[in-house]
GROMACS .gro file of C-alpha atoms in nm:
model
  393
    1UNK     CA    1   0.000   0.000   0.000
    2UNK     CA    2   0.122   0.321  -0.052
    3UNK     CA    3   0.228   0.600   0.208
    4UNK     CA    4   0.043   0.927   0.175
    5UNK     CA    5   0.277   1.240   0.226
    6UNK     CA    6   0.209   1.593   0.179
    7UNK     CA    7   0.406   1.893   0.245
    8UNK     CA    8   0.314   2.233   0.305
    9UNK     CA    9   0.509   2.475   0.130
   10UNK     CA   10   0.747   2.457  -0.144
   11UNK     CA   11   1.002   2.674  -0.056
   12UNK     CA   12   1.346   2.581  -0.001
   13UNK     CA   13   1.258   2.324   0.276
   14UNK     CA   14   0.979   2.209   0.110
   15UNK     CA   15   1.142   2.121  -0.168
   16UNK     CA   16   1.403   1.939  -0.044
   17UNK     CA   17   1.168   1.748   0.217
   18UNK     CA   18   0.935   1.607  -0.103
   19UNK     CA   19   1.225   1.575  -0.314
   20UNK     CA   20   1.394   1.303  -0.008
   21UNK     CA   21   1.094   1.153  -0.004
   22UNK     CA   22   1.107   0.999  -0.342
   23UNK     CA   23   1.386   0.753  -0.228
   24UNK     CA   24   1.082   0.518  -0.152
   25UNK     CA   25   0.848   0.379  -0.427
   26UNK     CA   26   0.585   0.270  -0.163
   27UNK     CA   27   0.498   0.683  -0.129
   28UNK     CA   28   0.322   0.862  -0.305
   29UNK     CA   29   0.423   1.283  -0.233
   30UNK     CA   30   0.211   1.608  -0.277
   31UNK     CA   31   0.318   1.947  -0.282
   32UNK     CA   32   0.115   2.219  -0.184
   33UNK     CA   33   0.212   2.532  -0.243
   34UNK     CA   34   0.011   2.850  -0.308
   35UNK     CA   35   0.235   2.955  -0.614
   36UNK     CA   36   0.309   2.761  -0.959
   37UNK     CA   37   0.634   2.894  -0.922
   38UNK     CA   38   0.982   2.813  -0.712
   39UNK     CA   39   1.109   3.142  -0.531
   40UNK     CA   40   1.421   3.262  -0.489
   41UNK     CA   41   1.384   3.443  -0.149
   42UNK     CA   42   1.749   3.510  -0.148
   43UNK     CA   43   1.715   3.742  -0.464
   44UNK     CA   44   1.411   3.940  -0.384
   45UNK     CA   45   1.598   4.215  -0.308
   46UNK     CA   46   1.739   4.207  -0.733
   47UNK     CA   47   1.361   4.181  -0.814
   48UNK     CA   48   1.331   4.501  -0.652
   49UNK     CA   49   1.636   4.667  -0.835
   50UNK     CA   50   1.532   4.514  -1.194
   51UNK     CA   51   1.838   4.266  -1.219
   52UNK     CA   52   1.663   3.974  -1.132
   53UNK     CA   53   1.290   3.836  -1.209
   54UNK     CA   54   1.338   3.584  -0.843
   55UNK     CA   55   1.153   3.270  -0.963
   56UNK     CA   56   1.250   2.897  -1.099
   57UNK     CA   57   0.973   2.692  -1.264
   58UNK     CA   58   0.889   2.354  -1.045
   59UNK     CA   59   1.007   2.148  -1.308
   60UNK     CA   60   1.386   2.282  -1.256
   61UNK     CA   61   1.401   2.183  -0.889
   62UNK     CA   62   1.092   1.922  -0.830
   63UNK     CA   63   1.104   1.557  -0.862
   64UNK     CA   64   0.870   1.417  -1.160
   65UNK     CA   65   0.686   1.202  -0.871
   66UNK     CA   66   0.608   1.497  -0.675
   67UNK     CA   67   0.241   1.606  -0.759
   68UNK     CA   68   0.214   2.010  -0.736
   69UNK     CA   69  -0.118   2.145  -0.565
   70UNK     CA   70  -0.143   2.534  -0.636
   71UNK     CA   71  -0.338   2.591  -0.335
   72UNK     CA   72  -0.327   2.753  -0.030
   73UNK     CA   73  -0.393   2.507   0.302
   74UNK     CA   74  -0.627   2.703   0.507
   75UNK     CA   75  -0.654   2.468   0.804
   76UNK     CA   76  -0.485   2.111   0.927
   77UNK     CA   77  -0.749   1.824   1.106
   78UNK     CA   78  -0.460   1.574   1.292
   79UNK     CA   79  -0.697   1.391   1.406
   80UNK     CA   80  -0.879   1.338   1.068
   81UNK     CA   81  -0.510   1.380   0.912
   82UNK     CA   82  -0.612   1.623   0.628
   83UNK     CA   83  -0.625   1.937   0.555
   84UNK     CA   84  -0.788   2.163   0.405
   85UNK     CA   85  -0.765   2.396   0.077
   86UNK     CA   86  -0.872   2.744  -0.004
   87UNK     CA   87  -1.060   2.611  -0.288
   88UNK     CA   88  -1.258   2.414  -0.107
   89UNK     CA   89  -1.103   2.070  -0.155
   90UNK     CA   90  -0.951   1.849   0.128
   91UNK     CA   91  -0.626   1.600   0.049
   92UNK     CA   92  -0.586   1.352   0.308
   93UNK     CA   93  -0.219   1.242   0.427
   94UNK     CA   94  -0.051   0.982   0.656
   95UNK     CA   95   0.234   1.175   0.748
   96UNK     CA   96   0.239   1.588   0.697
   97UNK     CA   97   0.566   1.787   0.645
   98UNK     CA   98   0.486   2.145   0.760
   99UNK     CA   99   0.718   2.413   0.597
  100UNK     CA  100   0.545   2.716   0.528
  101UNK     CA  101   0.853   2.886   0.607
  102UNK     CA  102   0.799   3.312   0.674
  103UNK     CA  103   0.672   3.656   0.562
  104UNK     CA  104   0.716   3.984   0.733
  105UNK     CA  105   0.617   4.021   1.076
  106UNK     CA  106   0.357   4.288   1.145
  107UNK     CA  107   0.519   4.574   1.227
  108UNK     CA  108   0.329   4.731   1.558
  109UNK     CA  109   0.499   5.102   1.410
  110UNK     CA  110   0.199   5.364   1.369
  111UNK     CA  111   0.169   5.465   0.999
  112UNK     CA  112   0.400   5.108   0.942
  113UNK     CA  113   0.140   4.901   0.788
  114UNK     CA  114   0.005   5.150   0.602
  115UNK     CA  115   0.301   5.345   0.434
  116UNK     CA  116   0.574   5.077   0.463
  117UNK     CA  117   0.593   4.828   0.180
  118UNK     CA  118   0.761   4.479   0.314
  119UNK     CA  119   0.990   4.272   0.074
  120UNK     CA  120   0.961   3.925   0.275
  121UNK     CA  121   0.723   3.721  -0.026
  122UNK     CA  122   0.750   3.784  -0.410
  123UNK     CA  123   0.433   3.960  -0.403
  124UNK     CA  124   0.569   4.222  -0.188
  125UNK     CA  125   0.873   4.258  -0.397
  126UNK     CA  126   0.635   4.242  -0.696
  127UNK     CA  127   0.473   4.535  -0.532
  128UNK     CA  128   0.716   4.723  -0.458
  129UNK     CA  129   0.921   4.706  -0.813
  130UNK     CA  130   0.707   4.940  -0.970
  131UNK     CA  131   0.632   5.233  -0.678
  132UNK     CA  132   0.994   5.262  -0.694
  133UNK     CA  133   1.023   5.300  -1.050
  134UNK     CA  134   0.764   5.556  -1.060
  135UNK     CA  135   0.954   5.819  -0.862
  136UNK     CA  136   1.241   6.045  -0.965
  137UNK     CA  137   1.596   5.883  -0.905
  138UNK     CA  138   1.674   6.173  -0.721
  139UNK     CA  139   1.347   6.087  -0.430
  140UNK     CA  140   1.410   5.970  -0.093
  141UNK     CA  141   1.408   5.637  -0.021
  142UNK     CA  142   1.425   5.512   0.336
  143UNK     CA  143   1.431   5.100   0.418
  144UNK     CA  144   1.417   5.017   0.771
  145UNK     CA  145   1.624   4.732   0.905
  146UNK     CA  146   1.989   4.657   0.969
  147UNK     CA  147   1.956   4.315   0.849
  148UNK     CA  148   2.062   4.098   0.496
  149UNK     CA  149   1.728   4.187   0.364
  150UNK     CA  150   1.753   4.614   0.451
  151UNK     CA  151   2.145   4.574   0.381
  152UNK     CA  152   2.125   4.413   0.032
  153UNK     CA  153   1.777   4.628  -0.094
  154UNK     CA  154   1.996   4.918   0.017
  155UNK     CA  155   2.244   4.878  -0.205
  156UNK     CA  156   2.103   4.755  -0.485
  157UNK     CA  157   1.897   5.018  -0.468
  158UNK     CA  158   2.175   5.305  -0.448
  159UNK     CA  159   2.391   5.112  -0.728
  160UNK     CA  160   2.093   5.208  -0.956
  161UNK     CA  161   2.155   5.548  -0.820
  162UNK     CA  162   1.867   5.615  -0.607
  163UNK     CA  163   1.909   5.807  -0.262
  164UNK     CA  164   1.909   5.573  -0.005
  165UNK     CA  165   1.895   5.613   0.392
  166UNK     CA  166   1.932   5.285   0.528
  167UNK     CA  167   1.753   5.297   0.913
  168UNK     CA  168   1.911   5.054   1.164
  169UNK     CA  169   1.752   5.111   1.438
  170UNK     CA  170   2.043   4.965   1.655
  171UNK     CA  171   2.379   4.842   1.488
  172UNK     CA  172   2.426   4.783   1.103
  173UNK     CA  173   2.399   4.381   1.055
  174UNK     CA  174   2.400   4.281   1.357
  175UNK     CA  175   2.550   3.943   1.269
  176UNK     CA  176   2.835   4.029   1.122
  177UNK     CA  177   3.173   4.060   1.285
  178UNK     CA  178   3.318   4.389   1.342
  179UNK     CA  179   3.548   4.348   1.041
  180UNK     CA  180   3.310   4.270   0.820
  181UNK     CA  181   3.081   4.519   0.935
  182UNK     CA  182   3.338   4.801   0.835
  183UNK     CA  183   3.372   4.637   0.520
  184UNK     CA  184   2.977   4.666   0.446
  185UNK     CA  185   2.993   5.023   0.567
  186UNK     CA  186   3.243   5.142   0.373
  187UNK     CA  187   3.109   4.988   0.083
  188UNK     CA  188   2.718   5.142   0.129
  189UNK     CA  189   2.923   5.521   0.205
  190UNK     CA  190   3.105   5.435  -0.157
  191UNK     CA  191   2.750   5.398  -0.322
  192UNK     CA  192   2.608   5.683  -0.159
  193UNK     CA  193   2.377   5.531   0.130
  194UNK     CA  194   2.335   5.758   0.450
  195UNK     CA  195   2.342   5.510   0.695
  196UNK     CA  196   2.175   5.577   1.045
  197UNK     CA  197   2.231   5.337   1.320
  198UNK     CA  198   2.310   5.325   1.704
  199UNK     CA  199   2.074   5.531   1.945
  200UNK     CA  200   1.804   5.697   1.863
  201UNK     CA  201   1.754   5.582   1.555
  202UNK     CA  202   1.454   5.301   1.572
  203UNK     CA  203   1.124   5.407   1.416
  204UNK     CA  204   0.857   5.522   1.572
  205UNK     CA  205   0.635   5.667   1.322
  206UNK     CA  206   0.581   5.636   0.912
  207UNK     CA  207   0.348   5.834   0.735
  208UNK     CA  208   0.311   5.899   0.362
  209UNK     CA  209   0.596   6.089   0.300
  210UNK     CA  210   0.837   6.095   0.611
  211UNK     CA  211   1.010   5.839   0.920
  212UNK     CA  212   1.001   5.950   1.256
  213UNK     CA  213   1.262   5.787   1.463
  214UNK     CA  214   1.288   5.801   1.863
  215UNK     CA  215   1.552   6.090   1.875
  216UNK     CA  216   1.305   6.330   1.732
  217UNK     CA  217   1.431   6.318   1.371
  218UNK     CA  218   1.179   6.307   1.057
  219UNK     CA  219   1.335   6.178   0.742
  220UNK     CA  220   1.133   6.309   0.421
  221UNK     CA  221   1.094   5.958   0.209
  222UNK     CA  222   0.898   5.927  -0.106
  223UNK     CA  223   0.909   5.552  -0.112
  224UNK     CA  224   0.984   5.329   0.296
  225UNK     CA  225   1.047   4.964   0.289
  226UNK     CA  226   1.034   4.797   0.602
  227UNK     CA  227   1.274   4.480   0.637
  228UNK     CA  228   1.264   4.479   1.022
  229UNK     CA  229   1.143   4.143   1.168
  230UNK     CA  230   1.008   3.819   1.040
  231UNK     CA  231   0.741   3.630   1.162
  232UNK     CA  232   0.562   3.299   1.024
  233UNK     CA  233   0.251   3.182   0.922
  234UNK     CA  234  -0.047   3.082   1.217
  235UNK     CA  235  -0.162   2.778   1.013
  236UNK     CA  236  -0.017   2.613   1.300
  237UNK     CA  237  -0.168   2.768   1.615
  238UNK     CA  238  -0.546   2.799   1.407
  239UNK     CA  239  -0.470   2.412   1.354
  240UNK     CA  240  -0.496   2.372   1.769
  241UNK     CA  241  -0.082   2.244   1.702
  242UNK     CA  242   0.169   2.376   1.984
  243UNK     CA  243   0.399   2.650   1.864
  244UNK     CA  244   0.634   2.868   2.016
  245UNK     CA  245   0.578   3.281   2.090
  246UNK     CA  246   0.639   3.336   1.719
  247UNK     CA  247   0.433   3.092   1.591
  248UNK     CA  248   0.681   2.800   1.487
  249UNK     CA  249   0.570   2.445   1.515
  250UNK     CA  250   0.715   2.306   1.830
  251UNK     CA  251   0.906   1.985   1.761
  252UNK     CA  252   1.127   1.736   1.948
  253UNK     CA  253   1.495   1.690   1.776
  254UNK     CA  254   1.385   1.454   1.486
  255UNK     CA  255   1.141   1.783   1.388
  256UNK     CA  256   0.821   1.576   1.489
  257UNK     CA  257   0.551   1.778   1.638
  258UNK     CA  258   0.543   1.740   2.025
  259UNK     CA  259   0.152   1.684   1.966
  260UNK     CA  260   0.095   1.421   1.660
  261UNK     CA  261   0.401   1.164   1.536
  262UNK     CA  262   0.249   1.201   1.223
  263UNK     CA  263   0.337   1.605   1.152
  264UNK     CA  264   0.689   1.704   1.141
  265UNK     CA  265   0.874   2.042   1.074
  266UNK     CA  266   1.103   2.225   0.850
  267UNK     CA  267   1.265   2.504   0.768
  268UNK     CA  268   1.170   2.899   0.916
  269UNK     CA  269   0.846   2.759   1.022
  270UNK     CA  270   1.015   2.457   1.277
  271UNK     CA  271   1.092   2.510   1.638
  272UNK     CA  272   1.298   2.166   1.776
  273UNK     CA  273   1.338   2.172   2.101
  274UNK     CA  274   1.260   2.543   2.096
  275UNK     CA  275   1.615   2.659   1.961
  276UNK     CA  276   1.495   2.752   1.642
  277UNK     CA  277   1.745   2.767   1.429
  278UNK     CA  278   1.851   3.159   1.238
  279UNK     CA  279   1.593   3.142   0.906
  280UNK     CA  280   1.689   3.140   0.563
  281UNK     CA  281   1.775   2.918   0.300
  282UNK     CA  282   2.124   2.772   0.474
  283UNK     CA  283   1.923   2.590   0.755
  284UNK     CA  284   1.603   2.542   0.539
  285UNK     CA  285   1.839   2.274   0.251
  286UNK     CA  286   1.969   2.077   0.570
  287UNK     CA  287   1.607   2.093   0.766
  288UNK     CA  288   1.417   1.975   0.462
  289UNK     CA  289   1.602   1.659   0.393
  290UNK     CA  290   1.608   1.608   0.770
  291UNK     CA  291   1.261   1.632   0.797
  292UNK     CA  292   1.152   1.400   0.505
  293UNK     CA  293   1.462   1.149   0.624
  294UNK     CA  294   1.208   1.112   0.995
  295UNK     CA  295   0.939   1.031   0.822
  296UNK     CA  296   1.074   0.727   0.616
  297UNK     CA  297   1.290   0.599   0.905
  298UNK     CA  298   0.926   0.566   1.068
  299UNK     CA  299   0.729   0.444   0.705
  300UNK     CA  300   1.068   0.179   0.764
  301UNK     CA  301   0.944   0.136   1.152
  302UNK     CA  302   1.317   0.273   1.230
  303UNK     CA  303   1.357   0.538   1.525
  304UNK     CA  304   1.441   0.845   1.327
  305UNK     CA  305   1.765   1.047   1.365
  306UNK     CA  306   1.794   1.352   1.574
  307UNK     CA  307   1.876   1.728   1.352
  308UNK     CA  308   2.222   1.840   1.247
  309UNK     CA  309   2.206   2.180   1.102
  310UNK     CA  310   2.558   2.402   1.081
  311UNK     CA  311   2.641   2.668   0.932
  312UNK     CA  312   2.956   2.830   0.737
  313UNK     CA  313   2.850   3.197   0.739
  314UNK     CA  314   2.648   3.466   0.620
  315UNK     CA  315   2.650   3.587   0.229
  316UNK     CA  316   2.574   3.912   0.145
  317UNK     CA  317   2.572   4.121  -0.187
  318UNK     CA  318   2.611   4.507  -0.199
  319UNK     CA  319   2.528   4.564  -0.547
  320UNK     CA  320   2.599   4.366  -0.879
  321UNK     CA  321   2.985   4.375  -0.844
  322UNK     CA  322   3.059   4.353  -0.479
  323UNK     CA  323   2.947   4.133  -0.211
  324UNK     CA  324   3.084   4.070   0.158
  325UNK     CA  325   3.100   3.679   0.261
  326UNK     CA  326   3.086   3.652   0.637
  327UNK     CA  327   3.287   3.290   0.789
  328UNK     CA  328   3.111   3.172   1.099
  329UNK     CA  329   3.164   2.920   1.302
  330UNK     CA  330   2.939   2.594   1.273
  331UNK     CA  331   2.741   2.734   1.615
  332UNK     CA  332   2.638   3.012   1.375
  333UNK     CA  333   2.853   3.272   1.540
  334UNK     CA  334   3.057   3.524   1.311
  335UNK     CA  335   3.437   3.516   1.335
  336UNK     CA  336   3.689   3.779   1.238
  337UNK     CA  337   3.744   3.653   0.849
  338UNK     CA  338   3.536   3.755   0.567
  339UNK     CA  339   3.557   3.756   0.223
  340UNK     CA  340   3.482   4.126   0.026
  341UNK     CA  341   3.480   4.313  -0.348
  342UNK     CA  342   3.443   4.183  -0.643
  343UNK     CA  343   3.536   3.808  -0.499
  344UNK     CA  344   3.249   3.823  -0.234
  345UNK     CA  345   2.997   3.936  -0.520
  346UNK     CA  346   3.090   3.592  -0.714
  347UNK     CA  347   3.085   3.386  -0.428
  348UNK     CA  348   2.734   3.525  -0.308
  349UNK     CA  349   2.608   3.464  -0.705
  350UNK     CA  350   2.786   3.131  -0.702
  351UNK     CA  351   2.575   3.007  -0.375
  352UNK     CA  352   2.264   3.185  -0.540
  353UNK     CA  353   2.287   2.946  -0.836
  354UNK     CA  354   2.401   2.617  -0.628
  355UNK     CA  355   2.120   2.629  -0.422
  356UNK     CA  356   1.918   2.628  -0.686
  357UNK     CA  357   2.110   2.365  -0.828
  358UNK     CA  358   2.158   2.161  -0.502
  359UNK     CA  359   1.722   2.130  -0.499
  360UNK     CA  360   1.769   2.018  -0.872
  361UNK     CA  361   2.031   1.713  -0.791
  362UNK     CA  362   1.781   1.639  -0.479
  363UNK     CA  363   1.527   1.572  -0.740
  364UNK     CA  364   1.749   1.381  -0.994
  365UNK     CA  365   1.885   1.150  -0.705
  366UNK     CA  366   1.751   1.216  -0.358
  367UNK     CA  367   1.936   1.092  -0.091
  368UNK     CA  368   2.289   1.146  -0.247
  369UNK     CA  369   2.381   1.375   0.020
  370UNK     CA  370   2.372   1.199   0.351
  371UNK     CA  371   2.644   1.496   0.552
  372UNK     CA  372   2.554   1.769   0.703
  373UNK     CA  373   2.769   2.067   0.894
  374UNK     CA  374   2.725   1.961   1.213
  375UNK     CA  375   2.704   2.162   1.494
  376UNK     CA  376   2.853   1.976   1.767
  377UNK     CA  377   2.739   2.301   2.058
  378UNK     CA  378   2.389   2.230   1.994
  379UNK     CA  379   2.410   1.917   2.244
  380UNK     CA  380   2.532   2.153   2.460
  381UNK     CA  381   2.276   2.422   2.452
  382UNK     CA  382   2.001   2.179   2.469
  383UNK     CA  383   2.184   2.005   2.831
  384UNK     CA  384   2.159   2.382   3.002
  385UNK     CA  385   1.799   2.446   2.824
  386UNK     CA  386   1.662   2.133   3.002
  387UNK     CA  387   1.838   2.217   3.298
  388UNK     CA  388   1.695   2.569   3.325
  389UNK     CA  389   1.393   2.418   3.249
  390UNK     CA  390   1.405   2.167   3.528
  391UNK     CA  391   1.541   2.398   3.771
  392UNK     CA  392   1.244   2.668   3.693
  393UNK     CA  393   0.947   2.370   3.740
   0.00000   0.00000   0.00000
């Protein structure tokens, strides 16, 4: 008989999740997703400067036996095990990957969700693409948020010759280490970009035309995109599943819900053990597999692995022809080297391209890559979690 698997979501985890799946002939995977279209998150931020359209059609990076839903699942039944579509139709399942991954978090600014256009989802950036074509070069534009997302619009932005404030609202990429930091400063003062960070310099009002921040400053800004925060999807929580304060599905360390064996987690939208790990794409690749990897050692009636997620760094481009490559340690922590100029622009477009690549070898032959970057702290931080845990009951 076969084994009825769907997944929610076909971003990167998604993908890679129903793509591992098809190692077994005995199960039959659905993808639901509510676009007919792969997205490439990482390069929203070209969408909005014009050098990039951001999507991949399914057919480059899905397995032939995954079946695609276009749909958008509007509620999950455990106990039933369905779920249940937007248009009205309901698709039954044995097991359920949840990856829904994440979207701008509502931003509790006045005037924010009103006059601030977010860049989180291809609509957004859709959105956004042609408001900013439709002022002068010479108008103020203002994007809130120290981040990859504020960081890279920024300068792709002022490479196109716009005028740029970039709004930290604390310390420019936080992330990176101080060396790299200067690097991504100096680069943003050679393209023009006023950058405000440190005190006084969060946001406390937007209105059509003009940022407050908390020192008393107004900034005059024809166009304000707002990259500050993520949050995910409430799928879960409306489902009656446990999550954590920002909505995440709360899993034990194979990413199996902590409510129904049958539901496990990946990517932005998976809390194990709740030490989520940092979102984006670099966990998402290693979660997805992961996730699809539990639910076959349990199809098999084998006790499923526990998650190994690390990470090398964090990628960023400023512009078309530079980029800034932040090393990390496999804990996720920044060290002193980085990579910069014209070499850090190839190396960002080079892990743009194999990522899409790495979901298109996943399809052609899942289950080829069996390592992962482990992260042998995480043992570590889950010992003192349980004992703080303990102590506090």
């Amino acid at each position: 008989m076969s084994t009825e698997v769907l997944v929610i979501g076909g971003g990167y985890a998604g993908v890679m999740a129903a793509n591992r799946l098809t190692r077994r002939d005995d199960v039959t995977v659905t993808l639901i997703n509510p676009r007919p279209s792969f997205v490439e998150r990482i390069r929203l931020h070209q969408l909005v400067g014009g050098s990039h359209d951001a999507v991949v059609p399914y057919r480059k990076v899905l397995a032939e036996r995954v079946r695609l839903v276009v749909d958008t699942v509007t509620g999950i039944d455990p106990a039933g095990r369905n779920v249940s579509l937007a248009t009205g139709d309901t698709l039954g399942y044995d097991y359920l990957v949840y990856a829904v991954g994440s979207g701008s978090a509502d931003p509790d600014v006045p005037g924010a969700a009103e006059f601030a256009h977010p860049i989180a989802t291809l609509e957004d950036a859709r959105r956004l693409r042609p408001l900013v074509d439709a002022v002068p070069s010479t108008a103020p534009v203002t994007v809130v948020g120290a981040g990859p997302a504020g960081i890279e619009t920024a300068a792709e932005l002022a490479e196109e010759g716009r005028a740029v404030t970039l709004v930290c609202g604390g310390v420019l990429g936080p992330y990176l280490h101080p060396r790299g930091r200067r690097s991504v400063a100096r680069r943003l003062a050679g393209l023009g970009v006023t950058v405000l960070e440190g005190p006084g310099t969060r946001v406390t009002a937007v209105a059509r035309d003009a940022v407050r921040l908390d020192d008393g400053r107004e900034l005059s800004s024809e166009v304000t995109i707002w990259t500050a925060g993520f949050g995910v999807p409430d799928l879960a929580a409306r489902s009656g599943l446990s999550t954590d304060a920002l909505g995440r599905l709360r899993t034990d360390e194979t990413l199996t819900s902590v409510d129904d064996e049958h539901i496990v987690a990946a990517g932005d939208s998976a809390a194990p053990s709740d030490l989520p790990y940092r979102m984006g794409c670099q966990s998402a690749v290693q979660l997805g597999p992961q996730a699809a990897q539990t639910v076959l050692s349990r199809i098999a009636g084998e006790r499923p692995a526990p998650v190994d997620v690390g990470f090398a760094g964090q990628c960023l481009s400023l512009g078309r022809r530079v980029g800034v490559f932040q090393f990390a340690r496999k804990d996720d922590n920044a060290i002193s080297l980085y990579l910069g100029g014209f070499l850090g622009a190839r190396l960002k477009e080079i892990i743009c391209r194999s990522t899409v690549w790495q979901l298109g070898y996943e399809a052609r032959k899942p289950g080829v890559r069996t390592w992962w970057s482990k992260d042998a702290k995480r043992r570590q931080k889950l010992t003192e979690a349980r004992a703080t845990a303990t102590q506090a009951a």
